[in-house]
C-alpha cells in the first residue's frame, strides 16, 4: 500500500512550526525534509525515523519497523502526537548534516 497524499500532508501538518518543511516523492514513497535535511521517511502511511542515540530515550517505547526492503530498522513515529513528534524531529534535525550537493552532469 503506497502512502496517500492526505497522509503525507498530515505528517507535515503535525510537525509544522519547527522549520522549513517540504517533502519529495522518492521511489513511490516520500522523504520529509526539515530545513533541507532528510528527517522522516514515509512509507505505507507510516512515518519512520532513524535509530539515533539523541532520541533513544524518547523513543524507547516506540514500535520498530523497516520502511522498505533492505533498510535498517527504524523507529515508527507516533505522528498523531504532534508535540512529541516536534520534539523528536527537532533533536534529529540538530544532529543531521546537510546533504552534500549533487554534482552536475556535464
PDB file of C-alpha atoms in Angstrom:
ATOM      1  CA  UNK A   1       0.000   0.000   0.000  1.00  0.00           C
ATOM      2  CA  UNK A   2       1.525   3.296  -1.043  1.00  0.00           C
ATOM      3  CA  UNK A   3       1.384   6.414   1.075  1.00  0.00           C
ATOM      4  CA  UNK A   4      -1.586   8.637   0.329  1.00  0.00           C
ATOM      5  CA  UNK A   5      -1.294  12.354  -0.399  1.00  0.00           C
ATOM      6  CA  UNK A   6      -3.572  13.007   2.576  1.00  0.00           C
ATOM      7  CA  UNK A   7      -1.202  11.165   4.914  1.00  0.00           C
ATOM      8  CA  UNK A   8       1.965  12.937   3.772  1.00  0.00           C
ATOM      9  CA  UNK A   9       0.180  16.290   4.147  1.00  0.00           C
ATOM     10  CA  UNK A  10      -0.929  15.247   7.647  1.00  0.00           C
ATOM     11  CA  UNK A  11       2.651  14.335   8.612  1.00  0.00           C
ATOM     12  CA  UNK A  12       3.832  17.773   7.515  1.00  0.00           C
ATOM     13  CA  UNK A  13       0.994  19.489   9.399  1.00  0.00           C
ATOM     14  CA  UNK A  14       1.884  17.623  12.599  1.00  0.00           C
ATOM     15  CA  UNK A  15       5.455  18.970  12.624  1.00  0.00           C
ATOM     16  CA  UNK A  16       4.598  22.426  11.302  1.00  0.00           C
ATOM     17  CA  UNK A  17       6.418  25.235  13.081  1.00  0.00           C
ATOM     18  CA  UNK A  18       9.825  23.627  13.645  1.00  0.00           C
ATOM     19  CA  UNK A  19      11.462  24.866  10.461  1.00  0.00           C
ATOM     20  CA  UNK A  20      11.076  24.848   6.700  1.00  0.00           C
ATOM     21  CA  UNK A  21       9.208  21.647   5.843  1.00  0.00           C
ATOM     22  CA  UNK A  22       8.914  20.079   2.417  1.00  0.00           C
ATOM     23  CA  UNK A  23       8.559  16.583   1.024  1.00  0.00           C
ATOM     24  CA  UNK A  24       9.621  14.786  -2.112  1.00  0.00           C
ATOM     25  CA  UNK A  25       8.316  11.656  -3.708  1.00  0.00           C
ATOM     26  CA  UNK A  26      11.059   9.046  -3.905  1.00  0.00           C
ATOM     27  CA  UNK A  27      10.706   5.521  -5.262  1.00  0.00           C
ATOM     28  CA  UNK A  28       6.929   5.700  -4.883  1.00  0.00           C
ATOM     29  CA  UNK A  29       7.092   6.859  -1.255  1.00  0.00           C
ATOM     30  CA  UNK A  30       8.156  10.105   0.449  1.00  0.00           C
ATOM     31  CA  UNK A  31      11.012  11.815   2.266  1.00  0.00           C
ATOM     32  CA  UNK A  32      10.190  14.735   4.572  1.00  0.00           C
ATOM     33  CA  UNK A  33      12.862  17.412   4.827  1.00  0.00           C
ATOM     34  CA  UNK A  34      13.222  19.890   7.675  1.00  0.00           C
ATOM     35  CA  UNK A  35      15.477  22.831   6.866  1.00  0.00           C
ATOM     36  CA  UNK A  36      16.596  20.888   3.770  1.00  0.00           C
ATOM     37  CA  UNK A  37      17.743  17.905   5.862  1.00  0.00           C
ATOM     38  CA  UNK A  38      16.176  14.465   5.277  1.00  0.00           C
ATOM     39  CA  UNK A  39      14.425  13.588   8.542  1.00  0.00           C
ATOM     40  CA  UNK A  40      11.339  11.375   8.082  1.00  0.00           C
ATOM     41  CA  UNK A  41      10.789   8.521   5.647  1.00  0.00           C
ATOM     42  CA  UNK A  42       7.092   7.984   4.969  1.00  0.00           C
ATOM     43  CA  UNK A  43       6.184   4.562   3.576  1.00  0.00           C
ATOM     44  CA  UNK A  44       2.847   2.741   3.559  1.00  0.00           C
ATOM     45  CA  UNK A  45       1.237   5.524   5.621  1.00  0.00           C
ATOM     46  CA  UNK A  46       3.830   5.166   8.399  1.00  0.00           C
ATOM     47  CA  UNK A  47       6.404   7.754   9.462  1.00  0.00           C
ATOM     48  CA  UNK A  48       9.873   6.332  10.155  1.00  0.00           C
ATOM     49  CA  UNK A  49      12.892   7.998  11.756  1.00  0.00           C
ATOM     50  CA  UNK A  50      16.431   6.657  12.051  1.00  0.00           C
ATOM     51  CA  UNK A  51      17.504   4.991  15.257  1.00  0.00           C
ATOM     52  CA  UNK A  52      19.813   7.689  16.614  1.00  0.00           C
ATOM     53  CA  UNK A  53      21.368   7.999  20.056  1.00  0.00           C
ATOM     54  CA  UNK A  54      19.933  11.511  20.552  1.00  0.00           C
ATOM     55  CA  UNK A  55      16.342  10.176  20.523  1.00  0.00           C
ATOM     56  CA  UNK A  56      16.909   6.733  22.013  1.00  0.00           C
ATOM     57  CA  UNK A  57      15.406   7.607  25.417  1.00  0.00           C
ATOM     58  CA  UNK A  58      12.442   9.456  23.895  1.00  0.00           C
ATOM     59  CA  UNK A  59      11.648   6.589  21.518  1.00  0.00           C
ATOM     60  CA  UNK A  60      12.249   3.666  23.908  1.00  0.00           C
ATOM     61  CA  UNK A  61       8.551   2.664  23.897  1.00  0.00           C
ATOM     62  CA  UNK A  62       8.060   3.171  20.159  1.00  0.00           C
ATOM     63  CA  UNK A  63       7.379   0.461  17.648  1.00  0.00           C
ATOM     64  CA  UNK A  64      10.158  -0.536  15.276  1.00  0.00           C
ATOM     65  CA  UNK A  65       9.937  -1.341  11.609  1.00  0.00           C
ATOM     66  CA  UNK A  66      11.576  -1.293   8.209  1.00  0.00           C
ATOM     67  CA  UNK A  67      10.475   1.422   5.795  1.00  0.00           C
ATOM     68  CA  UNK A  68      11.465  -0.629   2.756  1.00  0.00           C
ATOM     69  CA  UNK A  69      13.140  -3.908   1.887  1.00  0.00           C
ATOM     70  CA  UNK A  70      16.839  -3.818   2.692  1.00  0.00           C
ATOM     71  CA  UNK A  71      16.581  -0.834   5.063  1.00  0.00           C
ATOM     72  CA  UNK A  72      17.949  -0.765   8.581  1.00  0.00           C
ATOM     73  CA  UNK A  73      15.474  -0.913  11.425  1.00  0.00           C
ATOM     74  CA  UNK A  74      13.845   2.470  12.166  1.00  0.00           C
ATOM     75  CA  UNK A  75      11.576   3.860  14.865  1.00  0.00           C
ATOM     76  CA  UNK A  76       7.946   4.323  13.850  1.00  0.00           C
ATOM     77  CA  UNK A  77       6.910   7.829  14.841  1.00  0.00           C
ATOM     78  CA  UNK A  78       3.543   8.311  16.576  1.00  0.00           C
ATOM     79  CA  UNK A  79       2.573  11.047  14.152  1.00  0.00           C
ATOM     80  CA  UNK A  80      -0.752  11.708  15.925  1.00  0.00           C
ATOM     81  CA  UNK A  81       1.152  13.156  18.921  1.00  0.00           C
ATOM     82  CA  UNK A  82       2.204  16.476  17.407  1.00  0.00           C
ATOM     83  CA  UNK A  83       4.228  17.879  20.332  1.00  0.00           C
ATOM     84  CA  UNK A  84       6.145  14.627  20.768  1.00  0.00           C
ATOM     85  CA  UNK A  85       6.877  14.494  17.020  1.00  0.00           C
ATOM     86  CA  UNK A  86       8.124  18.073  17.041  1.00  0.00           C
ATOM     87  CA  UNK A  87      10.498  17.265  19.913  1.00  0.00           C
ATOM     88  CA  UNK A  88      11.831  14.141  18.200  1.00  0.00           C
ATOM     89  CA  UNK A  89      12.211  15.811  14.808  1.00  0.00           C
ATOM     90  CA  UNK A  90      13.948  18.837  16.362  1.00  0.00           C
ATOM     91  CA  UNK A  91      16.518  16.565  18.030  1.00  0.00           C
ATOM     92  CA  UNK A  92      17.139  14.689  14.779  1.00  0.00           C
ATOM     93  CA  UNK A  93      17.424  17.906  12.775  1.00  0.00           C
ATOM     94  CA  UNK A  94      20.117  19.213  15.155  1.00  0.00           C
ATOM     95  CA  UNK A  95      22.419  16.234  14.502  1.00  0.00           C
ATOM     96  CA  UNK A  96      21.640  15.623  10.828  1.00  0.00           C
ATOM     97  CA  UNK A  97      24.188  17.146   8.452  1.00  0.00           C
ATOM     98  CA  UNK A  98      23.163  18.958   5.309  1.00  0.00           C
ATOM     99  CA  UNK A  99      23.189  16.645   2.286  1.00  0.00           C
ATOM    100  CA  UNK A 100      26.168  17.062   0.003  1.00  0.00           C
ATOM    101  CA  UNK A 101      25.329  18.942  -3.186  1.00  0.00           C
ATOM    102  CA  UNK A 102      24.873  16.772  -6.236  1.00  0.00           C
ATOM    103  CA  UNK A 103      27.426  17.165  -8.953  1.00  0.00           C
ATOM    104  CA  UNK A 104      26.041  18.482 -12.208  1.00  0.00           C
ATOM    105  CA  UNK A 105      26.287  16.247 -15.230  1.00  0.00           C
ATOM    106  CA  UNK A 106      28.459  17.590 -17.981  1.00  0.00           C
TER     107      UNK A 106
END
